[in-house]
Short mmCIF file of C-alpha atoms (C1' of nucleotides) in Angstrom, two decimals:
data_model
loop_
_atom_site.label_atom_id
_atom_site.label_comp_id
_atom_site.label_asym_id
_atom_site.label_seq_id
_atom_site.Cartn_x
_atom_site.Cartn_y
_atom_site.Cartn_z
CA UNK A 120 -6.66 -7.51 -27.05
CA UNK A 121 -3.03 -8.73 -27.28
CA UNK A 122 -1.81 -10.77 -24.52
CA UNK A 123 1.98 -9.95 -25.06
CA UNK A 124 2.92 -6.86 -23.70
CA UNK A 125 6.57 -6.75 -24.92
CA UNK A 126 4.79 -5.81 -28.31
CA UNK A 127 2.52 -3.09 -26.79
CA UNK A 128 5.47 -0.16 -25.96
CA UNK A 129 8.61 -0.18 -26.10
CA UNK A 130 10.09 2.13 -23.75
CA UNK A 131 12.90 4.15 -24.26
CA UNK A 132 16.63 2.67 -23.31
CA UNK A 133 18.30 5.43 -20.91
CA UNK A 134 20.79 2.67 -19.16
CA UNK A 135 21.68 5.32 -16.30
CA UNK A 136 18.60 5.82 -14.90
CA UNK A 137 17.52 3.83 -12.40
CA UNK A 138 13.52 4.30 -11.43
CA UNK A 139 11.75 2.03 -9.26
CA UNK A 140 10.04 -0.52 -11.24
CA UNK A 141 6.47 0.23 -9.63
CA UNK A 142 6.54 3.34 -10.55
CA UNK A 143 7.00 2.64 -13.96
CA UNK A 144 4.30 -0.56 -13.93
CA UNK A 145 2.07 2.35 -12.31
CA UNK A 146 2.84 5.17 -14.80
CA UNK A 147 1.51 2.73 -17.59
CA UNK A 148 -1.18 1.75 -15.97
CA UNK A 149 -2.40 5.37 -15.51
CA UNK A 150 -1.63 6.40 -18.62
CA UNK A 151 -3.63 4.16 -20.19
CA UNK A 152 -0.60 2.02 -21.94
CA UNK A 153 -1.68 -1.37 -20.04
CA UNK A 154 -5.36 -1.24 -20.72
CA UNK A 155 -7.82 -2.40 -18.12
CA UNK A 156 -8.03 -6.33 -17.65
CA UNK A 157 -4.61 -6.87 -19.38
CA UNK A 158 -2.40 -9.91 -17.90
CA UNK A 159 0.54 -8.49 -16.26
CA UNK A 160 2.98 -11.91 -16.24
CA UNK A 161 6.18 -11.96 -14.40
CA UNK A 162 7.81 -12.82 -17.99
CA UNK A 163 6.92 -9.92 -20.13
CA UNK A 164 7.41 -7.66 -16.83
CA UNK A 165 10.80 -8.62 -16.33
CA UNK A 166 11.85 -8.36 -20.15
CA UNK A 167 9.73 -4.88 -20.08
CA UNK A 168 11.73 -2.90 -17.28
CA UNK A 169 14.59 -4.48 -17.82
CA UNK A 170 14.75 -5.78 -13.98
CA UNK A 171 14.34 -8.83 -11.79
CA UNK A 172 11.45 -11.25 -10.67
CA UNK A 173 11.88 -10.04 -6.98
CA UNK A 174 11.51 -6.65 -8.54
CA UNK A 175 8.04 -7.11 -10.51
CA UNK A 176 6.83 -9.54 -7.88
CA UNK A 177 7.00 -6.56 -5.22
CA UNK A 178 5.73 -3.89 -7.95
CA UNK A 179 2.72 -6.33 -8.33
CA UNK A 180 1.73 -6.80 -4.68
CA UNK A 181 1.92 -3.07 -3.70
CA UNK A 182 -0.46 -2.46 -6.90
CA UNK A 183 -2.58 -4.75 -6.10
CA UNK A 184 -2.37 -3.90 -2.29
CA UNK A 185 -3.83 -0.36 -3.53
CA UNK A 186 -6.49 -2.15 -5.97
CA UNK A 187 -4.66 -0.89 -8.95
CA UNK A 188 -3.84 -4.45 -10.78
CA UNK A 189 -6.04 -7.52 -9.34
CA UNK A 190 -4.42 -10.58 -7.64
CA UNK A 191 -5.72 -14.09 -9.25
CA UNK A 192 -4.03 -17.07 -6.92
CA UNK A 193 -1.74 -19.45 -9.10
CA UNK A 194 -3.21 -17.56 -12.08
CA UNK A 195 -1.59 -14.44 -12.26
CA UNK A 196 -2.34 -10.33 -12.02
CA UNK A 197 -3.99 -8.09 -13.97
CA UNK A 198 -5.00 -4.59 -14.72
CA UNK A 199 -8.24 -4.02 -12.73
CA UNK A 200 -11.49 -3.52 -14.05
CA UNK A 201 -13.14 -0.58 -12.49
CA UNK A 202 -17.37 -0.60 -12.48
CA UNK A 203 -18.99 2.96 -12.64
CA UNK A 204 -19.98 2.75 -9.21
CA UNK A 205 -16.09 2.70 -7.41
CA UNK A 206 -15.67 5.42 -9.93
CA UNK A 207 -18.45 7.57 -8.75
CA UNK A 208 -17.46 6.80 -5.01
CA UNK A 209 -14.20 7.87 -4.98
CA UNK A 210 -14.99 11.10 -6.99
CA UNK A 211 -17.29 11.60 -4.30
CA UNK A 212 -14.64 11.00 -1.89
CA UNK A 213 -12.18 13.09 -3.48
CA UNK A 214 -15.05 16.17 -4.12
CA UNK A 215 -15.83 16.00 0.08
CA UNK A 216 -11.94 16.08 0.81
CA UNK A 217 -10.87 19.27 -1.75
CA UNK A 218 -13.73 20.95 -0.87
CA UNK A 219 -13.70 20.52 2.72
CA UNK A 220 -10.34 22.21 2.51
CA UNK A 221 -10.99 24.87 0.55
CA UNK A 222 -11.80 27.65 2.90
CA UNK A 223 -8.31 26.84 4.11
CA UNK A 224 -6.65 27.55 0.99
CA UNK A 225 -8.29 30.60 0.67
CA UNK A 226 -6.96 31.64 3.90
CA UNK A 227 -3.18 30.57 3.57
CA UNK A 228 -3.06 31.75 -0.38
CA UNK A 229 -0.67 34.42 -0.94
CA UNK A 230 0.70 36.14 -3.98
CA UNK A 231 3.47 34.09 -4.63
CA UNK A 232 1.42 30.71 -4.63
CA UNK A 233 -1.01 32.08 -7.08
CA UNK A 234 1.97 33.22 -9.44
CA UNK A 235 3.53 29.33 -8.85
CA UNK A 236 -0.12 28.26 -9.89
CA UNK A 237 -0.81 30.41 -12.75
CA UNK A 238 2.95 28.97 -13.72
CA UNK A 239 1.59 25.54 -13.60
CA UNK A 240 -1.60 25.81 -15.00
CA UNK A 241 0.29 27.43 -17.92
CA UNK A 242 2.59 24.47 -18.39
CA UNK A 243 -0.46 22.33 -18.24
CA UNK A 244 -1.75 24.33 -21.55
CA UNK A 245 1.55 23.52 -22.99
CA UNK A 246 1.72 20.23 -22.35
CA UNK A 247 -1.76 19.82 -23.65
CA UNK A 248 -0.86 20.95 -27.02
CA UNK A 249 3.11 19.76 -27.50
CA UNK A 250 4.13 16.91 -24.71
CA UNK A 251 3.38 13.02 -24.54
CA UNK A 252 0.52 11.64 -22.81
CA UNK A 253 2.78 10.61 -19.79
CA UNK A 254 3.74 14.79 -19.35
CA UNK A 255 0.10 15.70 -19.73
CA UNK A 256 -0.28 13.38 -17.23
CA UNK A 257 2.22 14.77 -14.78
CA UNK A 258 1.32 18.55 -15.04
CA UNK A 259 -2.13 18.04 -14.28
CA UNK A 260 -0.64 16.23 -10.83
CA UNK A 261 1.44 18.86 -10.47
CA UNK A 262 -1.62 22.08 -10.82
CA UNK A 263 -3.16 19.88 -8.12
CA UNK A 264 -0.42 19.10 -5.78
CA UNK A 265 0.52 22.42 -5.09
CA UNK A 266 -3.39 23.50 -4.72
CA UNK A 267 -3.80 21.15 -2.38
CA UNK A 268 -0.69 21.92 -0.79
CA UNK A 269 -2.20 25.41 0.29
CA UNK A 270 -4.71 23.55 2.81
CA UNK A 271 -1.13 23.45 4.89
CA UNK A 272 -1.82 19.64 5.44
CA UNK A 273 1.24 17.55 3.77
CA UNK A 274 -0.74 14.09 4.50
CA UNK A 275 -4.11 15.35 3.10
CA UNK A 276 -1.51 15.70 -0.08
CA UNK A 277 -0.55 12.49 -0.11
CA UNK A 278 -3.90 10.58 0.73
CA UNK A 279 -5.83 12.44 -2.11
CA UNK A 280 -2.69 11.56 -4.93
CA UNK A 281 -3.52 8.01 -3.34
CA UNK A 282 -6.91 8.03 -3.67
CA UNK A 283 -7.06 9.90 -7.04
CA UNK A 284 -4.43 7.06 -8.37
CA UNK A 285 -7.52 4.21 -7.99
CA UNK A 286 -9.84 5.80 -10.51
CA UNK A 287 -7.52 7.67 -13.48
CA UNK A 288 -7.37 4.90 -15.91
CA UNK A 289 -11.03 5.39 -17.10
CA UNK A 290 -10.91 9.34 -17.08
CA UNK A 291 -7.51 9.25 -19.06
CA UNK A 292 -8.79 7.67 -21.98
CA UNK A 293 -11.55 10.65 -21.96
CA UNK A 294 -8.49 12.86 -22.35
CA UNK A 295 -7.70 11.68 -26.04
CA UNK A 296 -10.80 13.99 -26.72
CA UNK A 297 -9.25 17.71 -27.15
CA UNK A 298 -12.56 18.72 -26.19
CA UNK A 299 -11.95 18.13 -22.56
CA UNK A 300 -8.50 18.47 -22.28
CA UNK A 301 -9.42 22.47 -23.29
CA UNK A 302 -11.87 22.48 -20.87
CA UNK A 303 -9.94 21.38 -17.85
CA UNK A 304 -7.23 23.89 -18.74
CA UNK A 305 -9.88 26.72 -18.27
CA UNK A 306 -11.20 25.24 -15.05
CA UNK A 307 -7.42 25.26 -13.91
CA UNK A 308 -6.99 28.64 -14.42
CA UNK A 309 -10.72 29.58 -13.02
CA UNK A 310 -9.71 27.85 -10.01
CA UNK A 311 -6.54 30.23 -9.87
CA UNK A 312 -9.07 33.04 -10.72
CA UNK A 313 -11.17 32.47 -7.50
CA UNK A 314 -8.23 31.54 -5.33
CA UNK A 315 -7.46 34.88 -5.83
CA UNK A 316 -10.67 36.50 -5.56
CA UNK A 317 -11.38 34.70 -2.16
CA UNK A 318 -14.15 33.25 -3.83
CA UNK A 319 -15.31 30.58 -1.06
CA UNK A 320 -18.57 29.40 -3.41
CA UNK A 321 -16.77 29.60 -6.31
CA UNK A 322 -13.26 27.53 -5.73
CA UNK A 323 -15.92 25.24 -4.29
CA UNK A 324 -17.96 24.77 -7.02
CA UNK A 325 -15.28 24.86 -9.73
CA UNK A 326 -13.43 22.12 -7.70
CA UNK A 327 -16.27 20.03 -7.93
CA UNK A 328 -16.84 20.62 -11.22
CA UNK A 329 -13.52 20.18 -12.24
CA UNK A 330 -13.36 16.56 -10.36
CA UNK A 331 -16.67 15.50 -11.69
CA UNK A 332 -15.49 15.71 -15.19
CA UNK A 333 -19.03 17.53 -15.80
CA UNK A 334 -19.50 20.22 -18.68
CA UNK A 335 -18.41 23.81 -17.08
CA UNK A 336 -21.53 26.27 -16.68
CA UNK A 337 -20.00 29.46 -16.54
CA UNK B 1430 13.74 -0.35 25.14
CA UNK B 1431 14.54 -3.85 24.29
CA UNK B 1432 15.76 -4.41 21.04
CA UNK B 1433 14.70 -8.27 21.21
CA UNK B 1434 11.02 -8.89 19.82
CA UNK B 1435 11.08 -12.41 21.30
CA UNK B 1436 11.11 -11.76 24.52
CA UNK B 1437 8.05 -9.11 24.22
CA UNK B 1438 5.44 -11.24 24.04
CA UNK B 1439 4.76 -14.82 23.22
CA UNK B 1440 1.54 -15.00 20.98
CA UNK B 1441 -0.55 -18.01 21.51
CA UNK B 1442 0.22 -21.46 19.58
CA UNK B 1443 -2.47 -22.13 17.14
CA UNK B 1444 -0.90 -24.78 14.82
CA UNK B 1445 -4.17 -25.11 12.72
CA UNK B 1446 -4.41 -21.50 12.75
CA UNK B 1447 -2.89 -20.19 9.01
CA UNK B 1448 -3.32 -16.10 9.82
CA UNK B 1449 -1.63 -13.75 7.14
CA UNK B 1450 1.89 -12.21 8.68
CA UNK B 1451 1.10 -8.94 7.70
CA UNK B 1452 -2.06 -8.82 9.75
CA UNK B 1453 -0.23 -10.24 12.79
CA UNK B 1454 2.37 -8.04 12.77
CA UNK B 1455 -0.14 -4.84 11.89
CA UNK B 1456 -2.33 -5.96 14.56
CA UNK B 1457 0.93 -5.73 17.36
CA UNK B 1458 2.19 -2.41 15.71
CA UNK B 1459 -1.41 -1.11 16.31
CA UNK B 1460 -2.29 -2.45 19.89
CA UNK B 1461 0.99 -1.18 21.31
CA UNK B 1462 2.70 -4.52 21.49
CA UNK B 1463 5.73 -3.65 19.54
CA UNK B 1464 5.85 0.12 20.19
CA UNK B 1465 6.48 3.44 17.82
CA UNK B 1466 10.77 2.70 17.20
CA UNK B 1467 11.09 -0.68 17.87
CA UNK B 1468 13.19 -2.34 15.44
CA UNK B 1469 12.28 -5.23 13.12
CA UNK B 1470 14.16 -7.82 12.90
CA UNK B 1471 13.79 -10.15 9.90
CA UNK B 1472 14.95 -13.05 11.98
CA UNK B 1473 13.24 -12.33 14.70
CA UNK B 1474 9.77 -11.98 13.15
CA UNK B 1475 10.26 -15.33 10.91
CA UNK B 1476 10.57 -16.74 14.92
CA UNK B 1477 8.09 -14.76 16.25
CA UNK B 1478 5.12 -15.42 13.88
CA UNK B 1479 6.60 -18.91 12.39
CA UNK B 1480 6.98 -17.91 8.94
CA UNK B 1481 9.96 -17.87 5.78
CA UNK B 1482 11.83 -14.81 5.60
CA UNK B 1483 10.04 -13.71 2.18
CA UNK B 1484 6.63 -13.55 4.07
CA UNK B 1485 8.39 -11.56 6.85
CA UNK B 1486 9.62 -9.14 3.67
CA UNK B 1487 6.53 -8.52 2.14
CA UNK B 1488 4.39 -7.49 5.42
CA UNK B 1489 7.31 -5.33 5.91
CA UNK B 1490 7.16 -3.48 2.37
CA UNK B 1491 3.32 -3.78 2.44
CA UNK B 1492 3.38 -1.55 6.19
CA UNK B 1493 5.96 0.31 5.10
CA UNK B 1494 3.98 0.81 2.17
CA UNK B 1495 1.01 2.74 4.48
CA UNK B 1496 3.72 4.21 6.40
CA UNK B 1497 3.05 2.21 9.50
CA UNK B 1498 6.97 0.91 10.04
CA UNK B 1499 9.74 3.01 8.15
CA UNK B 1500 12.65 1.33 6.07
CA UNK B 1501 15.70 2.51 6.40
CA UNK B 1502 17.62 1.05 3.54
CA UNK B 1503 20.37 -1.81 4.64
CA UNK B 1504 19.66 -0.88 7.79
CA UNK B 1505 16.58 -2.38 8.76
CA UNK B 1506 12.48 -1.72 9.25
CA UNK B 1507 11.13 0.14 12.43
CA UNK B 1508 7.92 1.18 13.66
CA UNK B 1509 6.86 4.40 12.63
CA UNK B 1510 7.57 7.11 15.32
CA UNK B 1511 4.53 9.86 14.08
CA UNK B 1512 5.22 13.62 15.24
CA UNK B 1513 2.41 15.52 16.42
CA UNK B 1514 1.45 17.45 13.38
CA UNK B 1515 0.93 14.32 11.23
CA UNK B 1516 -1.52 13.12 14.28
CA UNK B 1517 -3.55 16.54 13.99
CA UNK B 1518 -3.45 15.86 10.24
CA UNK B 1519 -4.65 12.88 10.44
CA UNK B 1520 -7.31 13.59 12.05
CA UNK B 1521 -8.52 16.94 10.33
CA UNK B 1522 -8.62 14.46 7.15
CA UNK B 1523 -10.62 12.08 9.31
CA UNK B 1524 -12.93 15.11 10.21
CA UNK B 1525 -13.33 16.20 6.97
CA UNK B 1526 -14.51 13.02 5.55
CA UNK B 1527 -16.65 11.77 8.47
CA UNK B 1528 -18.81 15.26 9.02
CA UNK B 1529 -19.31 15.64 5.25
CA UNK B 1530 -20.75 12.11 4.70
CA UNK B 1531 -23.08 12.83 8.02
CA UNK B 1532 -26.05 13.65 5.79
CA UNK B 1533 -25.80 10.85 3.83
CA UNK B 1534 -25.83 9.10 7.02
CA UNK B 1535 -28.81 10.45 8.13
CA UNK B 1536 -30.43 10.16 4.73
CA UNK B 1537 -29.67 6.46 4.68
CA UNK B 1538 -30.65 5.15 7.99
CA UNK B 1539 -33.25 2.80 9.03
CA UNK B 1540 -34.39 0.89 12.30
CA UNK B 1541 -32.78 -2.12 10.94
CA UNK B 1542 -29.64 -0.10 11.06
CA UNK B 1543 -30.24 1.78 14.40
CA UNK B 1544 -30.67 -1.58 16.17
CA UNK B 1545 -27.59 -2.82 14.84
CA UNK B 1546 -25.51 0.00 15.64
CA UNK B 1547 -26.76 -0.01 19.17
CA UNK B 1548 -25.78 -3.52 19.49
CA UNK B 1549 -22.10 -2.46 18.08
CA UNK B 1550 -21.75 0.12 21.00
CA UNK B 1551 -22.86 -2.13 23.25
CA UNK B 1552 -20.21 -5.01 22.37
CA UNK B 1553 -18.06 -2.05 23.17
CA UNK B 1554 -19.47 -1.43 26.01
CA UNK B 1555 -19.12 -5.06 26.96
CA UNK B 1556 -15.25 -5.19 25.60
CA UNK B 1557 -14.12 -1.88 27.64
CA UNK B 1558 -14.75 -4.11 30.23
CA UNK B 1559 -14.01 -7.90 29.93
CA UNK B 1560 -12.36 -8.18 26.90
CA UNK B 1561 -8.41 -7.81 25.71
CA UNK B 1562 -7.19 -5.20 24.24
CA UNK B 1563 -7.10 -6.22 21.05
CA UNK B 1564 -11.20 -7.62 21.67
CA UNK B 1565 -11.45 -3.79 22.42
CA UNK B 1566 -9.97 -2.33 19.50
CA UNK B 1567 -11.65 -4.46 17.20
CA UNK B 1568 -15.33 -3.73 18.68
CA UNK B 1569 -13.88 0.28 17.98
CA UNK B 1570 -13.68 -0.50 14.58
CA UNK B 1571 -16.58 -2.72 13.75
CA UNK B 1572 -18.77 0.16 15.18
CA UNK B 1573 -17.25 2.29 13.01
CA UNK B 1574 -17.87 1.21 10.18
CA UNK B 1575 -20.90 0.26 10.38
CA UNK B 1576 -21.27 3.86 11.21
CA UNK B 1577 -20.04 4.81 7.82
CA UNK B 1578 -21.70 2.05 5.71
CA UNK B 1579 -24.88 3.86 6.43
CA UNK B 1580 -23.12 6.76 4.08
CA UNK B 1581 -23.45 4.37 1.10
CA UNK B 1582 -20.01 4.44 -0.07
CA UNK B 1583 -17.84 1.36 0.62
CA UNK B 1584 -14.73 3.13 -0.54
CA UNK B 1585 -14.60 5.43 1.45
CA UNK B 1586 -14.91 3.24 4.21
CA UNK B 1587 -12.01 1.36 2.98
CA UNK B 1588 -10.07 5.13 2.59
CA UNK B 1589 -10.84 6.04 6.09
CA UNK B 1590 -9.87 2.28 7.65
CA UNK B 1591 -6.49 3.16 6.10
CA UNK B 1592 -5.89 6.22 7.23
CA UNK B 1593 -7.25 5.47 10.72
CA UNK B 1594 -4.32 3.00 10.73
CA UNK B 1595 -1.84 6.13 10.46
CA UNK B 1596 -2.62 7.36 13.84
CA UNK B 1597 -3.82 4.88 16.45
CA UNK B 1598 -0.70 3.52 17.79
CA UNK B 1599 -0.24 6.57 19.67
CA UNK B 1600 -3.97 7.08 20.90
CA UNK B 1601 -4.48 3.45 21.40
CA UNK B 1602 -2.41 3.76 24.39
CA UNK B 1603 -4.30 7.00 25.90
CA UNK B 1604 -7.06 4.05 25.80
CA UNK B 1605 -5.57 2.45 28.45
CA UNK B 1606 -7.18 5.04 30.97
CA UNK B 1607 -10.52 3.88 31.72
CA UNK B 1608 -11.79 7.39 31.91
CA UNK B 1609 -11.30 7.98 27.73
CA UNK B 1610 -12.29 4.71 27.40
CA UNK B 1611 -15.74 5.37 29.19
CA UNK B 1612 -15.98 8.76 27.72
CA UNK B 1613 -15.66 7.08 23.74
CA UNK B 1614 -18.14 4.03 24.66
CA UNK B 1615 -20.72 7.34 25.89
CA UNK B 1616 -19.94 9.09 23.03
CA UNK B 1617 -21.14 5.87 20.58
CA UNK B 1618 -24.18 5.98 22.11
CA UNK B 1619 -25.07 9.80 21.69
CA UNK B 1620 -24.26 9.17 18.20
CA UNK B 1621 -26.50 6.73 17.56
CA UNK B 1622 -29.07 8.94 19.34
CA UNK B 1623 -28.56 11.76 16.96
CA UNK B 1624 -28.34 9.67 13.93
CA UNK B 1625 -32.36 8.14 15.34
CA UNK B 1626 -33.21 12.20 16.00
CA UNK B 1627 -31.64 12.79 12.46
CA UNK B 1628 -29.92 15.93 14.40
CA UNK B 1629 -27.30 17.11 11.91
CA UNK B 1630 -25.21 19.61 13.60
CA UNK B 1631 -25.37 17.37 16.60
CA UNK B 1632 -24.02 14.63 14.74
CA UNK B 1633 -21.31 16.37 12.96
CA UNK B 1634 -20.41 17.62 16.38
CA UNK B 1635 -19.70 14.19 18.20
CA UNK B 1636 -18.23 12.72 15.42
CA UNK B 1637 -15.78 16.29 15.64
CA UNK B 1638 -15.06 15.61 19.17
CA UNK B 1639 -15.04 11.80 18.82
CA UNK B 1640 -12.13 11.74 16.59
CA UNK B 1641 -10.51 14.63 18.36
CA UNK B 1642 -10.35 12.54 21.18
CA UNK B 1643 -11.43 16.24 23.07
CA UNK B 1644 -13.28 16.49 26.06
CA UNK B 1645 -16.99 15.95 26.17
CA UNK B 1646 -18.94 19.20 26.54
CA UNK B 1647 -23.08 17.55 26.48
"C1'" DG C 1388 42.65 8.77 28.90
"C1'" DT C 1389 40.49 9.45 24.61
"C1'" DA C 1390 39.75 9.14 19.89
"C1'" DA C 1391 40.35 6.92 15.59
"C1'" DC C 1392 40.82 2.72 13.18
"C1'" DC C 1393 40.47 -2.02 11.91
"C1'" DA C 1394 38.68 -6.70 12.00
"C1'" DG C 1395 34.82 -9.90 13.10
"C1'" DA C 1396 29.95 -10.66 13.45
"C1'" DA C 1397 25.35 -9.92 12.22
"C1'" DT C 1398 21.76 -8.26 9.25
"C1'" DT C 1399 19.81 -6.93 5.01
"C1'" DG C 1400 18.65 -7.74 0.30
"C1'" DG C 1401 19.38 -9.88 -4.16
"C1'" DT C 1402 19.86 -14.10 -7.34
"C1'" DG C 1403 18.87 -18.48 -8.89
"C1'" DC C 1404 16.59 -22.75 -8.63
"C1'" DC C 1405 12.68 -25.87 -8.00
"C1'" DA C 1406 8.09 -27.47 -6.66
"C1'" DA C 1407 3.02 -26.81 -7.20
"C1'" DT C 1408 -0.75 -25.36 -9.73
"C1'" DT C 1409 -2.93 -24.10 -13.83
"C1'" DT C 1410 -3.59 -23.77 -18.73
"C1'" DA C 1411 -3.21 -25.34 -23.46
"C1'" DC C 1412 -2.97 -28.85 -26.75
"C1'" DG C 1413 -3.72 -33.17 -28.79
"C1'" DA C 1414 -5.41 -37.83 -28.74
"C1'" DT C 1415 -9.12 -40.97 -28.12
"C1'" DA C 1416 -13.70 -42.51 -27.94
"C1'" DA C 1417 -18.63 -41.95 -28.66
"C1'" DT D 570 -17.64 -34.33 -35.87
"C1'" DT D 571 -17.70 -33.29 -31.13
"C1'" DA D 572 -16.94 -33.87 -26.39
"C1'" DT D 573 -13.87 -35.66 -22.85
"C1'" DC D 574 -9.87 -37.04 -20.95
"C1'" DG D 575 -4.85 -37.06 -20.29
"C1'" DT D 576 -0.40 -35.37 -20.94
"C1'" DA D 577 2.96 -31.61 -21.65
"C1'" DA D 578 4.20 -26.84 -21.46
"C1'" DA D 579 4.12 -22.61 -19.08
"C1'" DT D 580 3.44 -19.71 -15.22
"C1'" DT D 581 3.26 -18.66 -10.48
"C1'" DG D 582 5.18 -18.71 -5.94
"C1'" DG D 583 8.20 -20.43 -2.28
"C1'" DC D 584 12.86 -21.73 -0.56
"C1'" DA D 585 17.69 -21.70 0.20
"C1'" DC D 586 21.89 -19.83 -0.57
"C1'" DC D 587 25.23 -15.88 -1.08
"C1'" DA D 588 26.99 -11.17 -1.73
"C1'" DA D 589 26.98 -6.38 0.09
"C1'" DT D 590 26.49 -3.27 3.64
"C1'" DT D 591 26.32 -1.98 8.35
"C1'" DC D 592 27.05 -2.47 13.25
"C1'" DT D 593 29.94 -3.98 17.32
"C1'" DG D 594 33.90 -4.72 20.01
"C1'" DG D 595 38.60 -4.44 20.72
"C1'" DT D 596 43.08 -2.57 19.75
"C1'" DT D 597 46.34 0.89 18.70
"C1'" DA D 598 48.11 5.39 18.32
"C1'" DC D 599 48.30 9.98 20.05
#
DNA sequence: GTAACCAGAATTGGTGCCAATTTACGATAA
DNA sequence: TTATCGTAAATTGGCACCAATTCTGGTTAC
């Protein structure tokens, strides 16, 4: 594995924009682009985003304050290296929270939420077939940010994108297989499918399904 | 309200003592000492906890990172003033989580355990009475989560330590009447009782009320 | 008397430099 | 030839200074 990461991507000059640099660190991280147990050093940072040392210093302690990028005293930071067992916790963390809301979705659903869904688990098709890695990426957030918005709780929102932002760099490189890309697109729509139905069981078991990674039993 | 932090409270001189700033300054956002709007100071807290300026910055990004103190851009930090629905938010999330790890809980426990978690809620006991405040909230928290260790899944007590630090500054001073303060210490101990009866539905039920901070209805 | 405006003070936030620690490389000895 | 030690390079992390913005108080105009 190469140590330099100027070599690794170069991203794409658009001098007028003007993201925050730890978004950026954390959209390659997720996305696979900084592989786990890759040194991040200030250097190649700086040089990368095109910013300043304050600027990656600060991106690097509020990654590693949420566990995404590990924090080595005097030796430097680097992508962390997740073991099965965090993996399987915070799935199980994540499966207790969507689920546990579920019956309120179900209640607050209404026809113009499951046409905004069935919107954005079409674009998630799309995107599966025509856009980058980093798009697939962001519809798939975007199918479940606006299911989870229907549990009427706006910090639930927030705390799940949190949590679900400690264990994606594993499950991302399972995307490359078109396999199970296909396969969460139906569950997407499934989910729509029962949402609509009032299908208690069913969102319930599809959500957990669908978070689990596991192969669909329809 | 006074705007000047010095004059709020003079922590203790412990020249040997080499604490992290952003635990000293969470631990007087979340015992009431600086209270919900105050404003931060930079200067003020490099005085305060005798440290540079760049350690005062990054426990301010790092809080205002877990929305605990909200940056206003060249304007300055302040604690986080929470409205009512995040509170009831908060603690549905907390609900959620807590009740649907209960089994495990009861799955997983052991004398070993039972003994220790008696001894927990009778520190508390012990602190409601004798000790500070911040003795007291501490003694809260260690019984907690020893409560949810017993679920097996040490992110998620990690997940719910976080989010528990959304909310308290606002119930931590309700604590100062002894009669919730009483009520909570009783409430520990008909936990534990459930959790040695391996009652379910009784468990989910305190743990319900507990975080509700509702009235007790044994 | 009140409102708008302008100057001075204070605070935030960014930039650059330098010390401390660690790593890498090469020389020396067994 | 190999292991060990020592020196040099590189990287991290802290510190001090300075620019930019905002707030405060007083003055002037209406």
């Amino acid at each position: 594995m190469s140590d330099d990461l100027t070599e690794m991507l170069a991203p794409e000059e658009k001098p007028e924009e003007k993201k925050d640099v730890t978004d950026l660190l954390l959209h390659d991280i997720l996305t696979g682009t900084l592989p786990a147990g890759t040194w991040l050093k200030q250097i190649d940072l700086e040089r990368r985003y095109d910013c300043t040392r304050p600027e990656v210093r600060r991106a690097l302690d509020r990654l590693s304050q949420r566990r995404l990028v590990q924090h080595n005293p005097n030796r430097g930071y680097q992508v962390y290296e997740l073991d099965d067992q965090r993996t399987r916790e915070i799935s199980d963390i994540r499966v207790i929270l969507e689920t546990g809301v579920a019956d309120r979705m179900i209640a607050n659903v209404t026809p113009a939420a499951i046409a905004e869904l069935r919107g954005l688990a079409r674009h998630f098709d799309e995107m599966s077939f025509r856009g980058s890695i980093m798009e697939h990426y962001d519809a798939n957030l975007a199918f479940h940010r606006a299911l989870l918005m229907l549990a009427g709780n706006s910090e639930l929102v927030e705390v799940v994108a949190e949590i679900r932002q400690r264990t994606v760099s594993a499950p991302v490189s399972q995307w490359r297989t078109r396999a199970r890309i296909e396969q969460s697109a139906r569950e997407h729509h499934l989910m729509v499918d029962a949402l609509e139905a009032r299908d208690l069981p069913e969102l319930k078991r599809l959500i957990e399904i669908h978070i689990r990674q596991a192969p669909i039993k329809a």
